[in-house]
Coordinates of C-alpha atoms in Angstrom, one line a residue:
Chain A
M1 CA 26.3 20.8 15.0
D2 CA 26.2 17.7 17.2
L3 CA 24.0 14.7 16.4
Q4 CA 21.2 15.5 18.9
E5 CA 21.0 19.0 17.6
Y6 CA 20.9 17.8 14.0
L7 CA 18.2 15.1 14.8
K8 CA 16.2 17.7 16.6
S9 CA 16.3 20.1 13.7
V10 CA 15.1 17.4 11.3
E11 CA 12.5 16.3 13.7
N12 CA 11.1 19.9 14.0
L13 CA 11.1 20.3 10.2
V14 CA 9.4 16.9 9.7
D15 CA 6.8 17.6 12.4
K16 CA 6.1 21.1 11.0
S17 CA 5.7 19.8 7.5
L18 CA 3.5 16.8 8.5
F19 CA 1.3 19.1 10.6
R20 CA 0.9 21.4 7.6
Y21 CA 0.0 18.5 5.3
F22 CA -2.0 16.4 7.7
G23 CA -3.0 18.6 10.6
D24 CA -6.2 20.0 9.2
A25 CA -7.7 16.7 7.9
P26 CA -11.4 17.1 7.2
G27 CA -12.7 13.5 7.0
Q28 CA -12.4 10.5 9.3
L29 CA -10.0 8.6 6.9
D30 CA -7.7 11.6 6.8
K31 CA -7.8 11.9 10.5
A32 CA -7.0 8.2 10.9
S33 CA -4.1 8.5 8.4
A34 CA -2.7 11.5 10.3
H35 CA -3.2 10.0 13.8
L36 CA 0.0 8.0 14.3
L37 CA 2.0 10.3 12.0
L38 CA 1.3 13.3 14.2
A39 CA 1.9 11.4 17.4
G40 CA 5.6 12.2 17.2
G41 CA 8.5 9.9 16.7
K42 CA 12.2 10.2 16.3
R43 CA 12.1 10.8 12.5
L44 CA 15.3 8.9 12.1
R45 CA 14.6 7.7 8.6
P46 CA 14.1 11.3 7.2
A47 CA 17.3 12.2 9.0
M48 CA 19.1 9.4 7.3
V49 CA 17.8 10.5 3.9
M50 CA 19.0 14.1 4.5
L51 CA 22.4 13.1 5.9
A52 CA 23.1 10.7 3.1
A53 CA 22.2 13.4 0.5
E54 CA 24.5 15.9 2.3
A55 CA 27.3 13.4 2.6
V56 CA 27.5 12.9 -1.1
K57 CA 27.4 16.7 -1.5
K58 CA 26.2 17.3 -5.0
R59 CA 23.1 19.4 -4.4
S60 CA 21.3 21.1 -1.5
S61 CA 19.4 18.5 0.5
D62 CA 16.4 20.9 1.0
R63 CA 15.2 20.1 -2.5
I64 CA 14.9 16.4 -1.7
F65 CA 13.1 17.0 1.6
P66 CA 9.8 15.5 0.3
A67 CA 11.7 12.2 -0.1
A68 CA 12.6 12.4 3.5
L69 CA 9.0 12.8 4.4
A70 CA 8.1 9.9 2.1
L71 CA 10.3 7.6 4.2
E72 CA 8.5 8.6 7.4
L73 CA 5.1 8.0 5.7
T74 CA 6.3 4.6 4.5
H75 CA 7.5 3.7 8.0
T76 CA 4.2 4.9 9.5
F77 CA 2.0 2.9 7.0
T78 CA 3.8 -0.3 8.0
L79 CA 3.3 0.4 11.7
V80 CA -0.5 1.0 11.1
H81 CA -0.9 -2.3 9.3
D82 CA 1.5 -4.2 11.7
D83 CA -0.5 -3.0 14.7
I84 CA -3.7 -4.6 13.2
M85 CA -1.9 -7.9 12.6
D86 CA -0.1 -7.9 16.0
N87 CA -3.1 -6.6 17.8
D88 CA -1.1 -3.9 19.6
S89 CA -3.1 -1.2 21.3
F90 CA -0.5 1.5 22.0
R91 CA 2.2 3.1 19.9
R92 CA 4.1 6.3 20.3
G93 CA 2.1 6.9 23.5
V94 CA -1.3 6.9 21.8
P95 CA -3.9 4.2 21.1
T96 CA -3.3 2.5 17.7
V97 CA -5.4 3.4 14.6
H98 CA -7.5 0.3 14.6
T99 CA -8.2 0.8 18.3
V100 CA -9.5 4.4 17.9
W101 CA -11.3 3.7 14.7
D102 CA -11.7 0.1 13.4
E103 CA -9.8 -2.4 11.3
A104 CA -11.2 -1.4 8.0
T105 CA -10.3 2.2 8.6
A106 CA -6.8 1.2 9.8
I107 CA -6.3 -0.8 6.6
L108 CA -7.3 2.2 4.5
A109 CA -5.4 4.7 6.6
G110 CA -2.2 2.6 6.0
D111 CA -3.0 2.4 2.3
V112 CA -3.5 6.2 2.1
L113 CA -0.1 6.8 3.8
Y114 CA 1.4 4.3 1.4
A115 CA 0.0 6.3 -1.6
R116 CA 1.1 9.6 -0.1
A117 CA 4.6 8.3 0.4
F118 CA 4.9 7.8 -3.4
E119 CA 3.2 11.1 -4.1
L120 CA 5.7 12.8 -1.9
I121 CA 8.9 11.2 -3.2
C122 CA 7.7 12.3 -6.7
K123 CA 7.8 15.9 -5.4
A124 CA 11.6 15.8 -4.7
E125 CA 13.7 17.9 -7.0
A126 CA 16.4 15.8 -8.6
E127 CA 17.5 14.4 -11.9
P128 CA 14.4 12.5 -13.3
A129 CA 16.4 9.3 -14.0
A130 CA 17.6 9.4 -10.3
M131 CA 14.1 10.0 -9.2
V132 CA 12.9 6.8 -11.0
R133 CA 15.8 4.8 -9.4
A134 CA 14.9 6.2 -6.0
I135 CA 11.2 5.4 -6.3
S136 CA 12.0 1.9 -7.5
M137 CA 14.2 1.5 -4.4
L138 CA 11.4 2.6 -2.1
A139 CA 8.9 0.2 -3.7
R140 CA 11.4 -2.7 -3.4
A141 CA 11.8 -1.8 0.3
C142 CA 8.1 -1.9 0.8
E143 CA 7.9 -5.4 -0.6
E144 CA 10.8 -6.5 1.6
I145 CA 9.1 -5.1 4.7
C146 CA 6.0 -7.1 4.0
Q147 CA 8.0 -10.3 3.5
G148 CA 9.8 -9.5 6.8
Q149 CA 6.5 -9.0 8.7
S150 CA 5.1 -12.2 7.2
E151 CA 8.2 -14.2 8.4
D152 CA 8.0 -12.5 11.8
M153 CA 4.4 -13.7 12.2
A154 CA 5.3 -17.2 10.9
F155 CA 8.0 -17.5 13.6
E156 CA 5.2 -17.5 16.3
N157 CA 4.1 -20.9 15.0
Q158 CA 7.6 -22.2 14.5
D159 CA 9.1 -24.4 17.2
E160 CA 12.6 -23.2 16.6
V161 CA 14.0 -20.0 15.0
T162 CA 17.7 -19.8 14.4
R163 CA 19.8 -16.6 14.7
G164 CA 20.2 -16.7 10.9
E165 CA 16.5 -16.8 10.3
Y166 CA 15.9 -14.0 12.8
L167 CA 18.5 -11.8 11.3
D168 CA 17.2 -12.4 7.8
M169 CA 13.7 -11.5 8.9
V170 CA 14.9 -8.3 10.6
R171 CA 17.0 -7.4 7.5
K172 CA 13.8 -7.3 5.6
K173 CA 11.4 -5.9 8.2
T174 CA 13.6 -3.0 9.5
G175 CA 16.9 -3.0 7.5
A176 CA 15.3 -2.6 4.1
L177 CA 13.7 0.8 5.0
Y178 CA 16.9 2.2 6.6
A179 CA 18.8 0.9 3.5
A180 CA 16.2 2.7 1.3
A181 CA 16.5 5.9 3.3
A182 CA 20.3 6.0 3.0
G183 CA 20.3 4.8 -0.6
I184 CA 17.6 7.2 -1.7
G185 CA 19.3 10.1 -0.1
A186 CA 22.5 9.2 -1.9
I187 CA 20.8 8.8 -5.3
L188 CA 18.8 12.0 -5.1
G189 CA 21.8 13.9 -3.7
G190 CA 23.7 13.0 -6.9
G191 CA 26.0 10.4 -5.4
T192 CA 27.9 7.9 -7.5
P193 CA 26.5 4.3 -7.7
Q194 CA 29.3 3.2 -5.4
Q195 CA 28.4 5.8 -2.8
A196 CA 24.7 4.9 -3.1
E197 CA 25.5 1.2 -2.6
A198 CA 27.7 1.9 0.4
L199 CA 25.1 4.0 2.0
H200 CA 22.4 1.4 1.2
N201 CA 24.5 -1.3 2.8
L202 CA 25.1 0.8 5.8
G203 CA 21.4 1.5 6.2
M204 CA 20.6 -2.2 5.9
T205 CA 23.2 -3.4 8.4
T206 CA 22.5 -0.7 11.0
G207 CA 18.8 -1.1 10.5
I208 CA 19.2 -4.7 11.7
A209 CA 21.1 -3.4 14.7
F210 CA 18.3 -0.8 15.2
Q211 CA 15.7 -3.5 15.5
I212 CA 17.8 -5.6 17.9
Q213 CA 18.0 -2.5 20.1
D214 CA 14.2 -2.0 19.7
D215 CA 13.7 -5.5 21.0
L216 CA 15.9 -4.7 24.0
I217 CA 14.0 -1.5 24.6
D218 CA 10.7 -3.3 24.4
L219 CA 11.9 -5.6 27.2
L220 CA 13.9 -3.2 29.3
T221 CA 12.2 0.2 29.1
P222 CA 9.2 1.2 31.2
R223 CA 6.0 1.9 29.2
G224 CA 6.0 5.6 29.9
S225 CA 9.2 6.2 27.9
S226 CA 8.7 3.9 24.9
G227 CA 5.1 4.7 24.4
K228 CA 4.4 1.0 23.7
D229 CA 3.0 -1.8 25.9
R230 CA 5.9 -3.0 28.1
A231 CA 7.5 -6.3 27.2
S232 CA 4.9 -6.8 24.5
D233 CA 7.2 -9.2 22.6
L234 CA 7.7 -11.4 25.7
R235 CA 4.0 -11.5 26.4
A236 CA 3.3 -12.3 22.7
G237 CA 5.8 -15.1 22.7
K238 CA 7.8 -13.4 20.0
K239 CA 11.0 -15.1 18.8
T240 CA 13.3 -12.1 19.2
L241 CA 17.1 -12.4 19.2
I242 CA 16.7 -12.2 23.0
A243 CA 14.5 -15.2 23.1
I244 CA 16.8 -17.1 20.7
V245 CA 20.0 -16.3 22.7
A246 CA 18.2 -17.1 26.0
E247 CA 17.2 -20.5 24.7
E248 CA 20.8 -21.2 23.6
K249 CA 21.7 -20.5 27.3
G250 CA 19.0 -22.8 28.6
I251 CA 16.4 -20.2 29.4
D252 CA 13.0 -20.9 27.9
L253 CA 10.9 -17.7 27.5
A254 CA 7.9 -19.5 26.0
P255 CA 6.0 -19.9 29.3
Y256 CA 5.9 -16.1 29.7
K257 CA 3.5 -15.9 26.7
R258 CA 0.7 -14.5 28.9
N259 CA -0.1 -11.4 30.9
L260 CA 2.7 -10.5 33.2
T261 CA 3.0 -8.2 36.2
D262 CA 5.8 -5.6 36.4
D263 CA 7.4 -7.7 39.1
E264 CA 7.4 -10.8 36.9
I265 CA 9.0 -8.8 34.0
D266 CA 11.7 -7.4 36.4
S267 CA 12.5 -10.9 37.6
I268 CA 12.8 -12.2 34.0
I269 CA 15.1 -9.3 33.1
N270 CA 17.2 -10.1 36.1
D271 CA 17.6 -13.8 35.0
L272 CA 18.5 -12.8 31.5
E273 CA 21.1 -10.3 32.7
N274 CA 22.7 -12.8 35.0
A275 CA 22.9 -15.4 32.3
G276 CA 24.7 -12.9 30.0
V277 CA 21.8 -12.9 27.4
I278 CA 21.3 -9.1 27.4
N279 CA 25.0 -8.4 27.0
E280 CA 25.4 -10.9 24.2
V281 CA 22.4 -9.5 22.2
R282 CA 23.7 -6.0 22.7
Q283 CA 27.2 -7.1 21.5
I284 CA 25.7 -8.5 18.3
A285 CA 24.1 -5.1 17.5
L286 CA 27.3 -3.3 18.3
D287 CA 29.3 -5.5 16.0
L288 CA 26.8 -4.9 13.2
V289 CA 27.2 -1.2 13.5
Y290 CA 31.0 -1.5 13.8
N291 CA 31.2 -3.4 10.6
A292 CA 28.8 -1.1 8.8
K293 CA 30.9 2.0 9.5
A294 CA 33.9 0.3 7.9
G295 CA 32.1 0.2 4.6
L296 CA 31.9 4.0 4.4
S297 CA 35.4 4.5 2.9
V298 CA 33.9 5.6 -0.5
I299 CA 32.4 8.7 1.2
S300 CA 34.8 11.6 1.7
E301 CA 35.3 12.8 5.2
S302 CA 32.8 15.6 6.1
E303 CA 30.7 16.8 9.0
E304 CA 27.7 15.0 7.5
K305 CA 29.6 11.7 7.2
Q306 CA 30.6 12.1 10.9
L307 CA 26.9 12.7 11.8
I308 CA 25.9 9.5 10.0
I309 CA 28.5 7.6 12.0
E310 CA 27.2 9.1 15.2
M311 CA 23.6 8.3 14.2
V312 CA 24.2 4.6 13.7
D313 CA 26.1 4.5 17.0
F314 CA 23.0 6.1 18.5
F315 CA 20.9 3.3 17.0
V316 CA 22.4 0.9 19.5
T317 CA 23.0 3.1 22.5
R318 CA 19.5 4.8 22.7
R319 CA 17.3 3.8 25.6
F320 CA 13.9 4.6 23.9
Chain B
M1 CA -8.5 -5.9 -35.2
D2 CA -11.8 -5.7 -33.5
L3 CA -12.1 -4.8 -29.8
Q4 CA -12.7 -8.4 -28.5
E5 CA -9.6 -9.6 -30.4
Y6 CA -7.6 -6.7 -29.1
L7 CA -8.8 -7.3 -25.5
K8 CA -8.1 -11.0 -25.8
S9 CA -4.5 -10.3 -27.0
V10 CA -3.8 -8.0 -24.1
E11 CA -5.4 -10.4 -21.7
N12 CA -3.2 -13.2 -23.0
L13 CA -0.1 -11.1 -22.7
V14 CA -1.0 -10.0 -19.2
D15 CA -1.8 -13.5 -18.1
K16 CA 1.4 -14.8 -19.5
S17 CA 3.5 -12.1 -17.9
L18 CA 1.8 -12.4 -14.5
F19 CA 2.2 -16.2 -14.6
R20 CA 5.9 -15.7 -15.3
Y21 CA 6.4 -13.2 -12.5
F22 CA 4.0 -14.8 -9.9
G23 CA 3.3 -18.4 -11.0
D24 CA 6.2 -20.0 -9.2
A25 CA 5.9 -18.3 -5.9
P26 CA 7.8 -20.0 -3.2
G27 CA 6.4 -18.7 0.1
Q28 CA 2.9 -18.4 1.5
L29 CA 2.9 -14.6 1.2
D30 CA 3.9 -14.8 -2.5
K31 CA 1.2 -17.4 -3.1
A32 CA -1.4 -15.2 -1.3
S33 CA -0.3 -12.2 -3.4
A34 CA -0.5 -14.2 -6.6
H35 CA -3.9 -15.9 -5.8
L36 CA -6.4 -13.3 -7.1
L37 CA -4.0 -12.0 -9.7
L38 CA -3.8 -15.4 -11.4
A39 CA -7.5 -16.1 -11.1
G40 CA -8.1 -14.3 -14.4
G41 CA -10.0 -11.1 -15.0
K42 CA -10.7 -9.0 -18.0
R43 CA -7.5 -7.0 -17.7
L44 CA -9.3 -3.9 -19.0
R45 CA -7.0 -1.4 -17.2
P46 CA -3.9 -2.7 -18.8
A47 CA -5.7 -2.6 -22.2
M48 CA -6.6 1.0 -21.4
V49 CA -2.9 1.9 -20.7
M50 CA -1.8 0.2 -24.0
L51 CA -4.5 1.8 -26.1
A52 CA -3.9 5.2 -24.7
A53 CA -0.2 5.0 -25.4
E54 CA -0.9 3.7 -29.0
A55 CA -3.5 6.4 -29.6
V56 CA -1.0 9.2 -28.9
K57 CA 1.5 7.4 -31.2
K58 CA 4.9 8.5 -30.2
R59 CA 6.6 5.3 -29.3
S60 CA 6.0 1.6 -29.3
S61 CA 3.6 0.6 -26.5
D62 CA 5.6 -2.6 -25.9
R63 CA 8.2 -0.6 -24.0
I64 CA 5.6 0.6 -21.5
F65 CA 3.9 -2.8 -20.9
P66 CA 5.3 -3.0 -17.3
A67 CA 3.1 0.1 -16.6
A68 CA 0.1 -1.8 -17.9
L69 CA 0.8 -4.6 -15.5
A70 CA 1.3 -2.1 -12.7
L71 CA -2.3 -0.9 -13.2
E72 CA -3.6 -4.5 -13.0
L73 CA -1.6 -5.1 -9.7
T74 CA -2.9 -1.8 -8.3
H75 CA -6.5 -2.9 -9.1
T76 CA -5.9 -6.3 -7.5
F77 CA -4.3 -4.9 -4.4
T78 CA -7.5 -2.8 -3.8
L79 CA -9.7 -5.8 -4.4
V80 CA -7.8 -7.9 -1.8
H81 CA -8.1 -5.2 0.8
D82 CA -11.7 -4.4 -0.1
D83 CA -12.7 -8.0 0.3
I84 CA -11.4 -8.0 3.9
M85 CA -13.4 -4.9 4.7
D86 CA -16.5 -6.0 2.9
N87 CA -16.2 -9.5 4.2
D88 CA -16.7 -10.9 0.6
S89 CA -15.9 -14.6 0.2
F90 CA -15.8 -15.1 -3.6
R91 CA -14.2 -13.0 -6.3
R92 CA -13.3 -14.0 -9.9
G93 CA -14.8 -17.4 -9.1
V94 CA -12.3 -18.2 -6.4
P95 CA -12.4 -17.8 -2.6
T96 CA -11.0 -14.4 -1.5
V97 CA -7.5 -14.2 -0.1
H98 CA -8.5 -13.6 3.6
T99 CA -10.8 -16.7 3.2
V100 CA -8.1 -19.0 2.0
W101 CA -5.4 -17.6 4.3
D102 CA -6.3 -15.1 7.0
E103 CA -6.8 -11.4 7.4
A104 CA -3.2 -10.6 8.3
T105 CA -1.9 -12.4 5.3
A106 CA -4.5 -10.7 3.1
I107 CA -3.4 -7.2 4.4
L108 CA 0.2 -8.1 3.6
A109 CA -0.6 -9.7 0.2
G110 CA -2.4 -6.5 -0.8
D111 CA 0.6 -4.5 0.4
V112 CA 3.0 -6.6 -1.6
L113 CA 0.9 -6.1 -4.8
Y114 CA 0.9 -2.4 -4.0
A115 CA 4.7 -2.4 -3.8
R116 CA 5.1 -4.4 -7.0
A117 CA 2.8 -2.1 -8.9
F118 CA 5.3 0.7 -8.2
E119 CA 8.3 -1.5 -8.9
L120 CA 6.7 -2.5 -12.2
I121 CA 5.8 1.0 -13.4
C122 CA 9.4 2.0 -12.7
K123 CA 10.5 -0.7 -15.3
A124 CA 8.6 1.0 -18.1
E125 CA 10.8 2.6 -20.8
A126 CA 9.9 6.2 -21.3
E127 CA 11.4 9.6 -20.8
P128 CA 12.4 9.8 -17.1
A129 CA 10.5 13.0 -16.5
A130 CA 7.4 11.4 -18.0
M131 CA 8.0 8.4 -15.7
V132 CA 7.9 10.6 -12.6
R133 CA 4.6 12.2 -13.7
A134 CA 3.1 8.8 -14.4
I135 CA 4.2 7.4 -11.1
S136 CA 2.8 10.4 -9.3
M137 CA -0.5 9.9 -11.1
L138 CA -0.7 6.3 -10.0
A139 CA 0.0 7.3 -6.4
R140 CA -2.7 9.9 -6.5
A141 CA -5.1 7.4 -7.9
C142 CA -4.3 5.0 -5.1
E143 CA -5.2 7.6 -2.5
E144 CA -8.4 8.5 -4.2
I145 CA -9.4 4.8 -4.4
C146 CA -9.0 4.6 -0.6
Q147 CA -11.1 7.7 -0.1
G148 CA -13.8 6.2 -2.3
Q149 CA -13.8 2.9 -0.5
S150 CA -14.0 4.8 2.8
E151 CA -17.0 6.8 1.6
D152 CA -18.6 3.6 0.2
M153 CA -18.4 2.0 3.7
A154 CA -19.7 5.1 5.4
F155 CA -22.8 5.1 3.2
E156 CA -23.9 1.9 4.9
N157 CA -24.4 3.9 8.1
Q158 CA -25.9 6.9 6.4
D159 CA -29.7 7.2 6.2
E160 CA -29.8 8.9 2.8
V161 CA -27.2 9.0 0.0
T162 CA -27.8 11.3 -2.9
R163 CA -27.0 10.6 -6.5
G164 CA -24.3 13.3 -6.3
E165 CA -22.7 11.6 -3.2
Y166 CA -22.8 8.2 -4.9
L167 CA -21.3 9.5 -8.2
D168 CA -18.5 11.3 -6.3
M169 CA -17.7 8.1 -4.3
V170 CA -17.6 6.0 -7.5
R171 CA -15.5 8.7 -9.3
K172 CA -12.8 8.0 -6.6
K173 CA -13.3 4.3 -6.1
T174 CA -13.4 3.2 -9.7
G175 CA -13.0 6.3 -12.0
A176 CA -9.6 7.3 -10.5
L177 CA -7.9 4.1 -11.6
Y178 CA -9.3 4.1 -15.1
A179 CA -8.3 7.8 -15.3
A180 CA -4.8 6.8 -14.2
A181 CA -4.7 4.0 -16.7
A182 CA -5.6 6.2 -19.7
G183 CA -3.5 9.2 -18.4
I184 CA -0.4 7.1 -17.7
G185 CA -0.6 5.4 -21.1
A186 CA -0.8 8.9 -22.7
I187 CA 2.1 10.3 -20.7
L188 CA 4.4 7.3 -21.2
G189 CA 3.4 7.1 -24.8
G190 CA 4.7 10.6 -25.3
G191 CA 1.4 12.4 -25.7
T192 CA 0.9 16.2 -25.2
P193 CA -0.4 17.4 -21.8
Q194 CA -3.8 18.1 -23.5
Q195 CA -3.9 14.6 -24.8
A196 CA -3.0 13.1 -21.4
E197 CA -5.7 15.3 -19.8
A198 CA -8.3 14.3 -22.3
L199 CA -7.6 10.6 -21.8
H200 CA -7.4 11.0 -18.1
N201 CA -10.9 12.6 -18.2
L202 CA -12.2 9.9 -20.4
G203 CA -11.0 7.2 -18.0
M204 CA -12.5 9.0 -15.1
T205 CA -16.0 9.4 -16.6
T206 CA -16.2 6.0 -18.2
G207 CA -14.8 4.5 -15.0
I208 CA -17.9 5.8 -13.2
A209 CA -20.0 4.2 -15.9
F210 CA -18.1 1.0 -15.5
Q211 CA -18.9 0.8 -11.8
I212 CA -22.6 1.5 -12.4
Q213 CA -22.6 -1.4 -14.9
D214 CA -20.8 -3.5 -12.2
D215 CA -23.6 -2.7 -9.8
L216 CA -26.1 -3.8 -12.4
I217 CA -24.2 -7.0 -13.1
D218 CA -24.0 -7.7 -9.3
L219 CA -27.8 -7.7 -9.2
L220 CA -28.7 -9.1 -12.6
T221 CA -26.1 -11.8 -13.4
P222 CA -26.2 -15.3 -12.0
R223 CA -23.2 -16.1 -9.8
G224 CA -21.7 -18.6 -12.2
S225 CA -20.9 -15.9 -14.7
S226 CA -19.7 -13.0 -12.5
G227 CA -17.6 -15.1 -10.2
K228 CA -19.0 -13.1 -7.2
D229 CA -21.8 -13.8 -4.7
R230 CA -25.1 -13.0 -6.5
A231 CA -26.8 -9.7 -5.4
S232 CA -24.1 -9.2 -2.8
D233 CA -24.8 -5.4 -2.8
L234 CA -28.5 -5.9 -2.2
R235 CA -27.9 -8.4 0.7
A236 CA -25.3 -6.1 2.2
G237 CA -27.7 -3.1 2.0
K238 CA -25.3 -1.1 -0.2
K239 CA -26.4 2.3 -1.3
T240 CA -25.8 1.7 -5.0
L241 CA -27.2 4.0 -7.7
I242 CA -29.8 1.2 -8.2
A243 CA -30.9 1.6 -4.5
I244 CA -30.9 5.4 -4.8
V245 CA -33.0 5.5 -8.0
A246 CA -35.3 2.8 -6.5
E247 CA -35.9 4.9 -3.4
E248 CA -36.7 8.0 -5.6
K249 CA -39.4 5.8 -7.2
G250 CA -40.8 4.7 -3.9
I251 CA -39.1 1.3 -3.7
D252 CA -37.2 0.7 -0.5
L253 CA -34.5 -1.9 -0.8
A254 CA -33.3 -1.7 2.8
P255 CA -35.5 -4.6 4.0
Y256 CA -33.6 -6.9 1.7
K257 CA -30.4 -6.5 3.7
R258 CA -30.4 -10.2 4.6
N259 CA -29.9 -13.6 3.1
L260 CA -32.1 -13.9 0.0
T261 CA -33.2 -16.9 -2.1
D262 CA -32.8 -16.9 -5.8
D263 CA -36.6 -16.5 -6.2
E264 CA -36.6 -13.5 -3.9
I265 CA -33.8 -11.9 -5.9
D266 CA -35.7 -12.6 -9.2
S267 CA -38.8 -11.0 -7.7
I268 CA -37.0 -7.8 -6.7
I269 CA -35.4 -7.5 -10.1
N270 CA -38.8 -7.8 -11.6
D271 CA -40.2 -5.0 -9.4
L272 CA -37.2 -2.8 -10.3
E273 CA -37.6 -3.4 -14.0
N274 CA -41.3 -2.7 -14.0
A275 CA -40.7 0.6 -12.1
G276 CA -38.1 1.7 -14.7
V277 CA -35.3 1.7 -12.2
I278 CA -33.0 -0.6 -14.2
N279 CA -33.5 1.4 -17.4
E280 CA -32.9 4.7 -15.7
V281 CA -29.6 3.5 -14.1
R282 CA -28.5 2.1 -17.4
Q283 CA -29.2 5.4 -19.1
I284 CA -27.1 7.3 -16.6
A285 CA -24.1 5.1 -17.4
L286 CA -24.8 5.4 -21.2
D287 CA -24.9 9.2 -20.9
L288 CA -21.6 9.3 -19.1
V289 CA -19.9 7.3 -21.8
Y290 CA -21.5 9.4 -24.6
N291 CA -20.2 12.6 -23.0
A292 CA -16.7 11.1 -22.4
K293 CA -16.3 10.2 -26.0
A294 CA -17.0 13.8 -27.1
G295 CA -13.9 14.9 -25.2
L296 CA -11.6 12.9 -27.4
S297 CA -11.3 15.5 -30.2
V298 CA -7.7 16.3 -29.3
I299 CA -6.7 12.8 -30.3
S300 CA -6.3 12.2 -34.0
E301 CA -8.4 9.5 -35.6
S302 CA -6.7 6.1 -35.7
E303 CA -7.6 2.5 -35.3
E304 CA -6.4 2.8 -31.6
K305 CA -8.7 5.7 -30.9
Q306 CA -11.6 3.7 -32.4
L307 CA -10.7 0.8 -30.1
I308 CA -10.8 3.1 -27.1
I309 CA -14.3 4.3 -28.1
E310 CA -15.4 0.7 -28.6
M311 CA -13.9 -0.3 -25.2
V312 CA -15.8 2.4 -23.3
D313 CA -19.0 1.4 -25.1
F314 CA -18.2 -2.1 -23.9
F315 CA -17.9 -0.9 -20.3
V316 CA -21.7 -0.3 -20.3
T317 CA -22.9 -3.1 -22.5
R318 CA -21.0 -6.0 -21.0
R319 CA -23.0 -8.6 -19.0
F320 CA -20.2 -9.9 -16.8

């Protein structure tokens, strides 16, 4: 099976399960909780859970599928809350939860998804002691995501953000959940502590690369494809790696913290490409993925290990 | 040991532990997360966890103390988020988190406490299979609390709320977490499924009574003692059991949904007392506790069982 086939099969399975659990929601809060979850998505974190479990090959990954769903719910809860804080109005091609309902409902909808993530991970079938380690890892990731989001917001009021500060923020905001996905898959799949650590590290490092690619997509991809507002980071004056590298090369993106026409955005992209900013940022993400793959030596060769390698390559080659 | 001595000992232990974990917070998000947690509180949910574990008498309750802390963190996370939604500015005698910082920080501070609650419960020492059941019960309670808060807010735009609707909302909003506290204590303490169920039920029913008493306190207790804005429910036009029973007796509290002087509040209380509203509401809470205690026959007599009985009596006799 090639990567895209594998990802499609997980996506279908996740979509079907989520629709079964959330599709027939009776009350407004249930509908609000299901809204973004049922709006699609690449379901990459569940795929990472499943592949990590299969790569350590101790038990069928079907039995731990609820943990894969738990990771998707966790991801979605953070998006629902982040959208309130960042005042974003579109996500996955649909209006955000606080836009359709209100802020109070969006806070609660996120909290419901948060709860259900932990309910779901408890439904995985694995050794109870492994379950507790996996649950603890998920909780730890949730805390790190919050710290990352907090640092991300603080950057907006900070004159200068260094590459190191940016990468540390992204490690928490995005890396932590990919790390948990891979680590939880390995733990529940019956992997050794060394294997779980290697996969956790891989998820962390490639998760950082994933976010860098997301920042590139936010800038470079037309709204129709990404489902988000185009160049929202630029218009919000976000200190992304793109902005940091641009500043190092003498291009100040701060004046573009305002509404921008498509022509203006195109012109800025052109300047950044000519100055080598886009290529340099892309190379940082590629290097992270390259180094992460080198850490997988404790996992025996298998089709699933190969798919993990292809997936993390995909993290930094995808265009949406 | 009498109840107040026992509660004081748990309170001291909880305060000391929370101060150790949260007292030296470096960043603003950590400080915001610790703010309400370190502002004191009766720590009744941790006491319920510990007493339930001791009442089923299978292992020392010290080993499950992290689960007791987890219940306090869960409670506090819901307060931080509720305060945003309800726009309350004081709690436990201090300004609320979104008042001191901002809404975004308060959303994240609640989310951090939520994560740490699950991190903490994973640190309890008990049979791993029991741990997973306990964690699942906590997650289920979190979801119910959100549903309850959602219904509570919806009541404000609802012309009529029945006693049944009110009690069902409170069962979720307050009962669910006391149920989880008692149930988790029993499960981690090594109790039988019957004992865990009996204690879970007791927590649920007396939790409802606890909230009814809270509504009475909100109305009747001067601000200095409760640490909250006085008569905040009345001024917010909340459909509490007091308002519902008042309406049944021909007293409409809706016109008092506005700023009120202390004299006006005193006069309303006088009217409600003369019409028998306060006594009737109080009696409903007393009956709930009376019935809950009758369900404890599956727990052998012990000093700890006696303390549980005294604690749930205290739920409906306390004045703050």
